[in-house]
mmCIF file of C-alpha atoms and ligand atoms in Angstrom:
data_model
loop_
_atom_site.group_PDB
_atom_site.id
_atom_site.type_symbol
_atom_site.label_atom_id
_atom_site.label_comp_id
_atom_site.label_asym_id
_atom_site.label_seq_id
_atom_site.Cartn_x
_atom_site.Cartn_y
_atom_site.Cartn_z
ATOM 1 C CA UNK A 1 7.005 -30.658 9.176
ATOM 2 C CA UNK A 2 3.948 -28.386 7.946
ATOM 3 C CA UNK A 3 3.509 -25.213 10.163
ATOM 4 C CA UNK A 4 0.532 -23.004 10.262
ATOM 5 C CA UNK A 5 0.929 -19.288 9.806
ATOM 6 C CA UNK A 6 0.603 -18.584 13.418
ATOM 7 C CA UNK A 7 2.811 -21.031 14.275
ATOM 8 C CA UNK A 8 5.160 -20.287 12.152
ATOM 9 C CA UNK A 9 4.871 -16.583 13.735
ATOM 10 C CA UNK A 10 4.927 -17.712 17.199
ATOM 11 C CA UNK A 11 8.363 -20.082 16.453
ATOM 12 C CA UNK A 12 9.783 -16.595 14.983
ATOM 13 C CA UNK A 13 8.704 -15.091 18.096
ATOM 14 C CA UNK A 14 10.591 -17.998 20.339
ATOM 15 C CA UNK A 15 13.901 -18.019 18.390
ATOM 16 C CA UNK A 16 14.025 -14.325 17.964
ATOM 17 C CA UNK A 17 12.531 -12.446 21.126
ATOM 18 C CA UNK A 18 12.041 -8.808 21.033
ATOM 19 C CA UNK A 19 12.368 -9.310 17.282
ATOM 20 C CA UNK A 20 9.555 -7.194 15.088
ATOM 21 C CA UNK A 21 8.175 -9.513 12.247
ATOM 22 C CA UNK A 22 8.401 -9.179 8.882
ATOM 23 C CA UNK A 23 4.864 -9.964 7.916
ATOM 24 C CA UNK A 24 3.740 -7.665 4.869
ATOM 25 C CA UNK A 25 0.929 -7.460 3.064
ATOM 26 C CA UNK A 26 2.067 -8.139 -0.524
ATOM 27 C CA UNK A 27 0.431 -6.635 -3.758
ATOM 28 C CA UNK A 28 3.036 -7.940 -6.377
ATOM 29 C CA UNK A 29 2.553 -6.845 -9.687
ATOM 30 C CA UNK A 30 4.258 -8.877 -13.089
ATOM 31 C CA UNK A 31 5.747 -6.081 -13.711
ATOM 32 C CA UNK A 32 5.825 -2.595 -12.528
ATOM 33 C CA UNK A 33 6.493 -0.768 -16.355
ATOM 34 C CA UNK A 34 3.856 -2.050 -19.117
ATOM 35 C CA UNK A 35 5.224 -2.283 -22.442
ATOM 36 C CA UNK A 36 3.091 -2.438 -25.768
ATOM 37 C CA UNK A 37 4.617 -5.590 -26.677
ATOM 38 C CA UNK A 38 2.739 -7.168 -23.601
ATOM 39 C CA UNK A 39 -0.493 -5.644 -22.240
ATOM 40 C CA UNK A 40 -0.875 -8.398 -19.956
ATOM 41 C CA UNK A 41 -0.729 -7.604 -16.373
ATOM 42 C CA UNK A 42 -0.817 -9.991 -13.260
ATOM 43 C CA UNK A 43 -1.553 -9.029 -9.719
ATOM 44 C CA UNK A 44 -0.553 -11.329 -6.618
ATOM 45 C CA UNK A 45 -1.462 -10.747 -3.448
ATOM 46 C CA UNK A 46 -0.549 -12.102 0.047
ATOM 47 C CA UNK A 47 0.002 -11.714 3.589
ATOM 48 C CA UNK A 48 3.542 -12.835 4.007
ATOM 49 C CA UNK A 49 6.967 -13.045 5.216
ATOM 50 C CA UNK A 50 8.647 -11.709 2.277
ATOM 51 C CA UNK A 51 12.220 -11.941 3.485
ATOM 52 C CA UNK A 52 12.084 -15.198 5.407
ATOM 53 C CA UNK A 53 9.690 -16.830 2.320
ATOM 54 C CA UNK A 54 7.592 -17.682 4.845
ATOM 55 C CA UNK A 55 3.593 -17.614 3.401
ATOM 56 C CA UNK A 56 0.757 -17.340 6.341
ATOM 57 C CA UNK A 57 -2.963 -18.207 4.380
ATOM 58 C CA UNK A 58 -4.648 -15.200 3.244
ATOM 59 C CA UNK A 59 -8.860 -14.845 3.124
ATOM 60 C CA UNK A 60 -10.320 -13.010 0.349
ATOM 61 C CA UNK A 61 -9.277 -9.114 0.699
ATOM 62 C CA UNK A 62 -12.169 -6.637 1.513
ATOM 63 C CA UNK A 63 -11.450 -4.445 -1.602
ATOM 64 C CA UNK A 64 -8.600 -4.603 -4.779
ATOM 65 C CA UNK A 65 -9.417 -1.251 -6.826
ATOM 66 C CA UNK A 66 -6.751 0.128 -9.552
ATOM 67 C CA UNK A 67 -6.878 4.192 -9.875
ATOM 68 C CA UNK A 68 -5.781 5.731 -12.862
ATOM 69 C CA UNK A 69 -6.229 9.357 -14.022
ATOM 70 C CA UNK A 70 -8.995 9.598 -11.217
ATOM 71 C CA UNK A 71 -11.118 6.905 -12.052
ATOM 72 C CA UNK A 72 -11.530 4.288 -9.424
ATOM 73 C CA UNK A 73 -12.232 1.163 -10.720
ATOM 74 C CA UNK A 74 -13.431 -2.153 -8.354
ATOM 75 C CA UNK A 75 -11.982 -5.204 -8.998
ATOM 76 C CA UNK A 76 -12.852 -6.707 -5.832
ATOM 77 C CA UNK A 77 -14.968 -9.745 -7.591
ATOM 78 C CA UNK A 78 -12.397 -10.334 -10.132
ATOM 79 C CA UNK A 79 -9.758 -12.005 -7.907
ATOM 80 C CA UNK A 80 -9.434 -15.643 -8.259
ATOM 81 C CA UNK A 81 -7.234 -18.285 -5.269
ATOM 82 C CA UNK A 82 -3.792 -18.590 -5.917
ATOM 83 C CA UNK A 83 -0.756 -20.064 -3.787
ATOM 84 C CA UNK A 84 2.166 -17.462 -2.667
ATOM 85 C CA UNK A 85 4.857 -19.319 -0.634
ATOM 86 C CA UNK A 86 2.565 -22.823 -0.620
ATOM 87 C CA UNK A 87 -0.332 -20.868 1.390
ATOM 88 C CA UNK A 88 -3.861 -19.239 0.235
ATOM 89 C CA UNK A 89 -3.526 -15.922 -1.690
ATOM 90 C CA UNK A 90 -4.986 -13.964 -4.367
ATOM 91 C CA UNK A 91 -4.046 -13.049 -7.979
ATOM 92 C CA UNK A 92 -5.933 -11.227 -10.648
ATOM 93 C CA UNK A 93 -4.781 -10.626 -14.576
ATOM 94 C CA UNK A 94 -6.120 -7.791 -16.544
ATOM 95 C CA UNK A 95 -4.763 -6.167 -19.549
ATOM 96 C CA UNK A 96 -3.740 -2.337 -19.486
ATOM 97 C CA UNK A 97 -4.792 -0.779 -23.070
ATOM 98 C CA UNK A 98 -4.500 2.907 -21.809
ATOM 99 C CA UNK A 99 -1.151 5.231 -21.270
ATOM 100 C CA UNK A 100 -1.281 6.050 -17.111
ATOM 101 C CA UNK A 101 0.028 5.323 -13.940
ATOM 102 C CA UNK A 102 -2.064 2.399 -12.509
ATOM 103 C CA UNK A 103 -2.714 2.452 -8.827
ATOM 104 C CA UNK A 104 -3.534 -0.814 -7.228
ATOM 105 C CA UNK A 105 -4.818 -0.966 -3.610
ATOM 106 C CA UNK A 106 -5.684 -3.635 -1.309
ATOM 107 C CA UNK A 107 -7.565 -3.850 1.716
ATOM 108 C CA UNK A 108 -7.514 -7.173 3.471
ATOM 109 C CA UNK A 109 -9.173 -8.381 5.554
ATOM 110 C CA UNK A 110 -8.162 -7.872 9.382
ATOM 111 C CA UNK A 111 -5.749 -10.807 10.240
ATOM 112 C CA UNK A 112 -5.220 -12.065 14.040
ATOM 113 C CA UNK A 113 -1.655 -12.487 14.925
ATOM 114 C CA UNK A 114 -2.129 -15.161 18.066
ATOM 115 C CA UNK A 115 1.600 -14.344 18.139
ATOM 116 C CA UNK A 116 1.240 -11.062 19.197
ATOM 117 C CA UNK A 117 -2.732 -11.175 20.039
ATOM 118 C CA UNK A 118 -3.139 -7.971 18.219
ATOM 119 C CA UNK A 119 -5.292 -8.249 14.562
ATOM 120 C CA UNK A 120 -2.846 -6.449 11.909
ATOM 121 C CA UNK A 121 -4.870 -4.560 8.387
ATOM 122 C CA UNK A 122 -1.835 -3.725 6.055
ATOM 123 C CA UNK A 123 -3.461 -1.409 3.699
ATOM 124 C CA UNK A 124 -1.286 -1.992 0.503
ATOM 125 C CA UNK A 125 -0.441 -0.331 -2.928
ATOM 126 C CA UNK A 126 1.427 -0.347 -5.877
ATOM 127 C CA UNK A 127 2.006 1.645 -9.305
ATOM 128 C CA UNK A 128 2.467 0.171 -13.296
ATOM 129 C CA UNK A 129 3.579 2.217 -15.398
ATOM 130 C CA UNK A 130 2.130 1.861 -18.636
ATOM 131 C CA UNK A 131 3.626 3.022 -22.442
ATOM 132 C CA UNK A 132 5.230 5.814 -20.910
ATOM 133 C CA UNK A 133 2.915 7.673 -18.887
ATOM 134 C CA UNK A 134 4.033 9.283 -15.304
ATOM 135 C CA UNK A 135 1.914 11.762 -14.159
ATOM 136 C CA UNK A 136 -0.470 10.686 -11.615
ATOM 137 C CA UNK A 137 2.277 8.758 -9.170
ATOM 138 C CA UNK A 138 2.740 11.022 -6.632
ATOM 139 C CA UNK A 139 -1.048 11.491 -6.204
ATOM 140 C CA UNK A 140 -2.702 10.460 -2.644
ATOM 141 C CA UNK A 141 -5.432 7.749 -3.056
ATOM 142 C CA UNK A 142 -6.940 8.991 0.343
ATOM 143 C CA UNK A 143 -6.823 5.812 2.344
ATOM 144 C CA UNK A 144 -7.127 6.123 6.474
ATOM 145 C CA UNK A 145 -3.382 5.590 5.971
ATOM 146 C CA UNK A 146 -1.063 5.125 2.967
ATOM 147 C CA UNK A 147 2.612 6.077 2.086
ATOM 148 C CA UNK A 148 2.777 9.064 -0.847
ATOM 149 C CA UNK A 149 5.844 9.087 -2.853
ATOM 150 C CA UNK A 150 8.356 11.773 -3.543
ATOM 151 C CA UNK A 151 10.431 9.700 -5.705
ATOM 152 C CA UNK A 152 8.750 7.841 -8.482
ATOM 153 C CA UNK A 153 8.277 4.487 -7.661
ATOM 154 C CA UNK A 154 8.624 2.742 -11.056
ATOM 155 C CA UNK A 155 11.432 3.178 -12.969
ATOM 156 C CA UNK A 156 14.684 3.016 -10.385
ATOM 157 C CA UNK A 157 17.800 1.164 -10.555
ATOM 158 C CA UNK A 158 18.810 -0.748 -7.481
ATOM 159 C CA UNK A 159 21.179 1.632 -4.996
ATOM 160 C CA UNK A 160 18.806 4.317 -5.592
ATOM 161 C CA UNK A 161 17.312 5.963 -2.313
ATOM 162 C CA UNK A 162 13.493 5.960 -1.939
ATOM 163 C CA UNK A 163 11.336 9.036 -0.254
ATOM 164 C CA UNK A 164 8.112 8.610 0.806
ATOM 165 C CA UNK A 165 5.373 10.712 3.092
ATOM 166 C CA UNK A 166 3.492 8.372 5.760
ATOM 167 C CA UNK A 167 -0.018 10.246 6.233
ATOM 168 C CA UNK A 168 -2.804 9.350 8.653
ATOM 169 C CA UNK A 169 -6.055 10.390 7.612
ATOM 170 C CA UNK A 170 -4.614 12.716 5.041
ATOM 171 C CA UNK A 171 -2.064 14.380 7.448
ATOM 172 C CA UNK A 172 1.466 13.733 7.798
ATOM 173 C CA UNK A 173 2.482 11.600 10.334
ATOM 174 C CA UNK A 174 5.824 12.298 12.507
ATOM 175 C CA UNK A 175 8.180 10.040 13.916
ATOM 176 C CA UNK A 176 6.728 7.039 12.787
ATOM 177 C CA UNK A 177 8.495 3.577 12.228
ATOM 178 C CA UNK A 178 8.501 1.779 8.465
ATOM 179 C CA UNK A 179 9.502 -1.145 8.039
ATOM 180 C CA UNK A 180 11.279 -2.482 5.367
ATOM 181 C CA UNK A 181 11.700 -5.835 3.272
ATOM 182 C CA UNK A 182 13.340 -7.179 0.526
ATOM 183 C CA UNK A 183 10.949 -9.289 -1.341
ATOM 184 C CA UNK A 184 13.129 -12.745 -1.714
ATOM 185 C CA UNK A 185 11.474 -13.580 -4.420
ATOM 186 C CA UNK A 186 12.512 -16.880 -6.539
ATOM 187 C CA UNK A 187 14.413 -16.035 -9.745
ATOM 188 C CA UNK A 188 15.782 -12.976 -7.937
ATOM 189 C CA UNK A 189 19.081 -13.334 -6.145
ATOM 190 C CA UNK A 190 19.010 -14.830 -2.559
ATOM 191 C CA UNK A 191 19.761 -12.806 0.033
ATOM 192 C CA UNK A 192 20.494 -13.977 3.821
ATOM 193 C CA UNK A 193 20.372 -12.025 6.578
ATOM 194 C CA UNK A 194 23.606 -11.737 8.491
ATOM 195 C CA UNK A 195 22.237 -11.077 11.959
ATOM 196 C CA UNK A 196 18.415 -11.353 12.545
ATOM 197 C CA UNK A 197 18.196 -7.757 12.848
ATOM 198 C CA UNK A 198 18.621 -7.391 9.238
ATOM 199 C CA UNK A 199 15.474 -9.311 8.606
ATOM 200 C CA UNK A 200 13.637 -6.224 8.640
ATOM 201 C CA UNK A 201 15.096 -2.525 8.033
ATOM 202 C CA UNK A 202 13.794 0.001 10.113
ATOM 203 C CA UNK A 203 13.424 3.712 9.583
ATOM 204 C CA UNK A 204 11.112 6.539 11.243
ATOM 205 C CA UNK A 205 9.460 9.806 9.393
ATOM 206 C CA UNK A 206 10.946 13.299 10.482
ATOM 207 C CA UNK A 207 8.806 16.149 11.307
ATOM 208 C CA UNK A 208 6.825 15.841 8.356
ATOM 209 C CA UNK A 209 5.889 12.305 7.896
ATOM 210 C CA UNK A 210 8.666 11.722 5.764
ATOM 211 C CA UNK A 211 11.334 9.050 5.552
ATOM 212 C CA UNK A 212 14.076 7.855 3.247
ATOM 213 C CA UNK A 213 15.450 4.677 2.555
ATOM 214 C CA UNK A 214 18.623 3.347 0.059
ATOM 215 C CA UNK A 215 17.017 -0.018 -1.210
ATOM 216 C CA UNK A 216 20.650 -2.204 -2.440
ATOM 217 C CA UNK A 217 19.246 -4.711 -4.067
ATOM 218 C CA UNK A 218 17.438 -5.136 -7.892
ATOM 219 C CA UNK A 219 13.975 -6.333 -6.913
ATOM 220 C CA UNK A 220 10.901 -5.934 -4.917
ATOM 221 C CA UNK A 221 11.031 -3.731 -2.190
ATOM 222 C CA UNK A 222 8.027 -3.239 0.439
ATOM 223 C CA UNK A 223 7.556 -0.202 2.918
ATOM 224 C CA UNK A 224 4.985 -0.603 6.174
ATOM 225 C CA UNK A 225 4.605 2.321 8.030
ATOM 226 C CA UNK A 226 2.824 0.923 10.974
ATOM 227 C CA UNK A 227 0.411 2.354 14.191
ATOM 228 C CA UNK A 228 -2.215 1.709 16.060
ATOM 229 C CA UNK A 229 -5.649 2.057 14.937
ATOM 230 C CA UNK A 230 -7.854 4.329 17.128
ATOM 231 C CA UNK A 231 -10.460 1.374 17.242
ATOM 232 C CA UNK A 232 -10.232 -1.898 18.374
ATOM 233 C CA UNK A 233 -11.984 -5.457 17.345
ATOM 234 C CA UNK A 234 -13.048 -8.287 18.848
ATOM 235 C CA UNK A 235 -10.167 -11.215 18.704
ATOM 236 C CA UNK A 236 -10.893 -15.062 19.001
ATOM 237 C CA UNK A 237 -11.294 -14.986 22.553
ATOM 238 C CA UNK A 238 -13.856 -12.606 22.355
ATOM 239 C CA UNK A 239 -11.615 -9.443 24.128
ATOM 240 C CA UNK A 240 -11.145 -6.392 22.152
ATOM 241 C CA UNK A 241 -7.777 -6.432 20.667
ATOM 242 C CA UNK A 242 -6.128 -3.938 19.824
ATOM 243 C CA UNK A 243 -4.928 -3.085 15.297
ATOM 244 C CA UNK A 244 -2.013 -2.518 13.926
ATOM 245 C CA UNK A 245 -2.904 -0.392 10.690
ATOM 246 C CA UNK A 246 -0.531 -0.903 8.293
ATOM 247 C CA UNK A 247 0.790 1.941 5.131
ATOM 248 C CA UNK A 248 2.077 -0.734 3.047
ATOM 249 C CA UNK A 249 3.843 0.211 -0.442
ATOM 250 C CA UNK A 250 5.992 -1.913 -3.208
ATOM 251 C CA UNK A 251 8.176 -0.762 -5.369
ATOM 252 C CA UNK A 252 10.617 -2.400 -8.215
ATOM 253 C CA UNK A 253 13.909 -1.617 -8.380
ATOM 254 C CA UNK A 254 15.601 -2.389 -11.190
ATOM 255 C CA UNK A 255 19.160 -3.825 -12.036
ATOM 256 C CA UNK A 256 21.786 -1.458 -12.848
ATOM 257 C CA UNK A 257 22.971 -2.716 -16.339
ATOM 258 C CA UNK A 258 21.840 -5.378 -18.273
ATOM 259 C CA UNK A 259 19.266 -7.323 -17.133
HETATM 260 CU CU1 LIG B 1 3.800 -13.244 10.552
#
């Protein structure tokens, strides 16, 4: 039996009231630590259910830049159609030939949940790492709302805890809920979820916008710090409905040992 994305939402819904989804928007990097011996770097992006493996079809995203060393560079036009869990996404390969930390930053498009008739805009980043270069990855990119790390975000071994500062329009933002999710990704171990509520993690920032999470597994791990937007748009049905912004960031974490 296919399933659309919404219905596939709204049967998550039904089995599991009361239960917050796990959709995330995904910007999935090949790797997140560029080596010389391959310059090559993909970038895949979604709007999924990373956990579950459940894919919802993505349009093409509003903006993809990469930030390094302060330049801003578009690479909105460069993204080509790619499948990510059988349904419509977006992937783009470039080749890093610079030492830096390589911000990449997508903003979808707004996406109505029928599910929860509220449109959700996960704005989402990631860092490479390339030929050893770190400075530069605790640096704001100054998006309406994005997660700013205090631990590096490249170069961690699974069990290690992650810190991160949820601001709003550049100021920190207090006792706010991130989710997270493990990115189930194929090739990576398979991971079930014991009760439904450990679909999703939750956390909320302290005083200062800040929050802290132990990530267990080797793999990809995605934050959301989530509110609403102080605007609404119009849905489907042509009533304004109300948008859950998103502070979206991935982070690899590697396997302790051999790989
Ligand atoms: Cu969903």
């Amino acid at each position: 039996m296919r399933l659309t994305a919404a219905a596939i939402c709204t049967l998550l819904v039904f089995i599991m009231p009361g239960t917050v989804l796990a959709h995330f928007g995904m910007i999935i990097p090949s790797t997140s630590i560029v080596n010389p011996s391959d310059k090559r770097l993909t970038l895949t992006l979604s709007f999924s259910h990373p956990f579950e493996k459940t894919g919802m079809d993505m349009v093409r995203p509003q903006k993809l830049t990469m930030t390094v060393n302060n330049n801003q560079i578009d690479l909105t036009d460069r993204l080509q159609p790619t499948t990510v869990m059988t349904k419509k996404a977006w992937s783009l390969t470039t080749t890093i030939k610079k030492p830096g930390v390589y911000w990449f930053s997508m903003t979808p498009a707004p996406y109505f949940e029928a599910a929860e008739d509220i449109f959700i805009l996960h704005l989402s980043k990631t860092a490479v790492a390339a030929f050893g270069a770190q400075s530069g990855w605790d640096k704001p990119l100054g998006l309406e709302t994005e997660i700013i790390p205090l631990t590096r975000p490249f170069g961690n071994y699974a069990g290690n805890s992650f810190t991160g500062r949820v601001v709003v329009q550049g100021k920190p933002a207090p006792n706010t809920g991130v989710e997270v999710a493990y990115y189930n990704a194929a090739g990576a171990k398979r991971h079930t979820a014991p009760t439904q509520y450990h679909i999703t993690q939750l956390v909320k920032t302290d005083d200062n916008g800040i929050f802290t999470f132990t990530c267990p597994w080797a793999g990809w791990w995605g934050f959301a710090a989530l509110h609403d937007a102080p605007y609404t748009l119009p849905g489907p049905d042509g009533k304004e409905k109300q948008v859950e912004l998103g502070a979206v960031l991935w982070l690899y974490m590697d396997a302790v040992g051999s790989q």
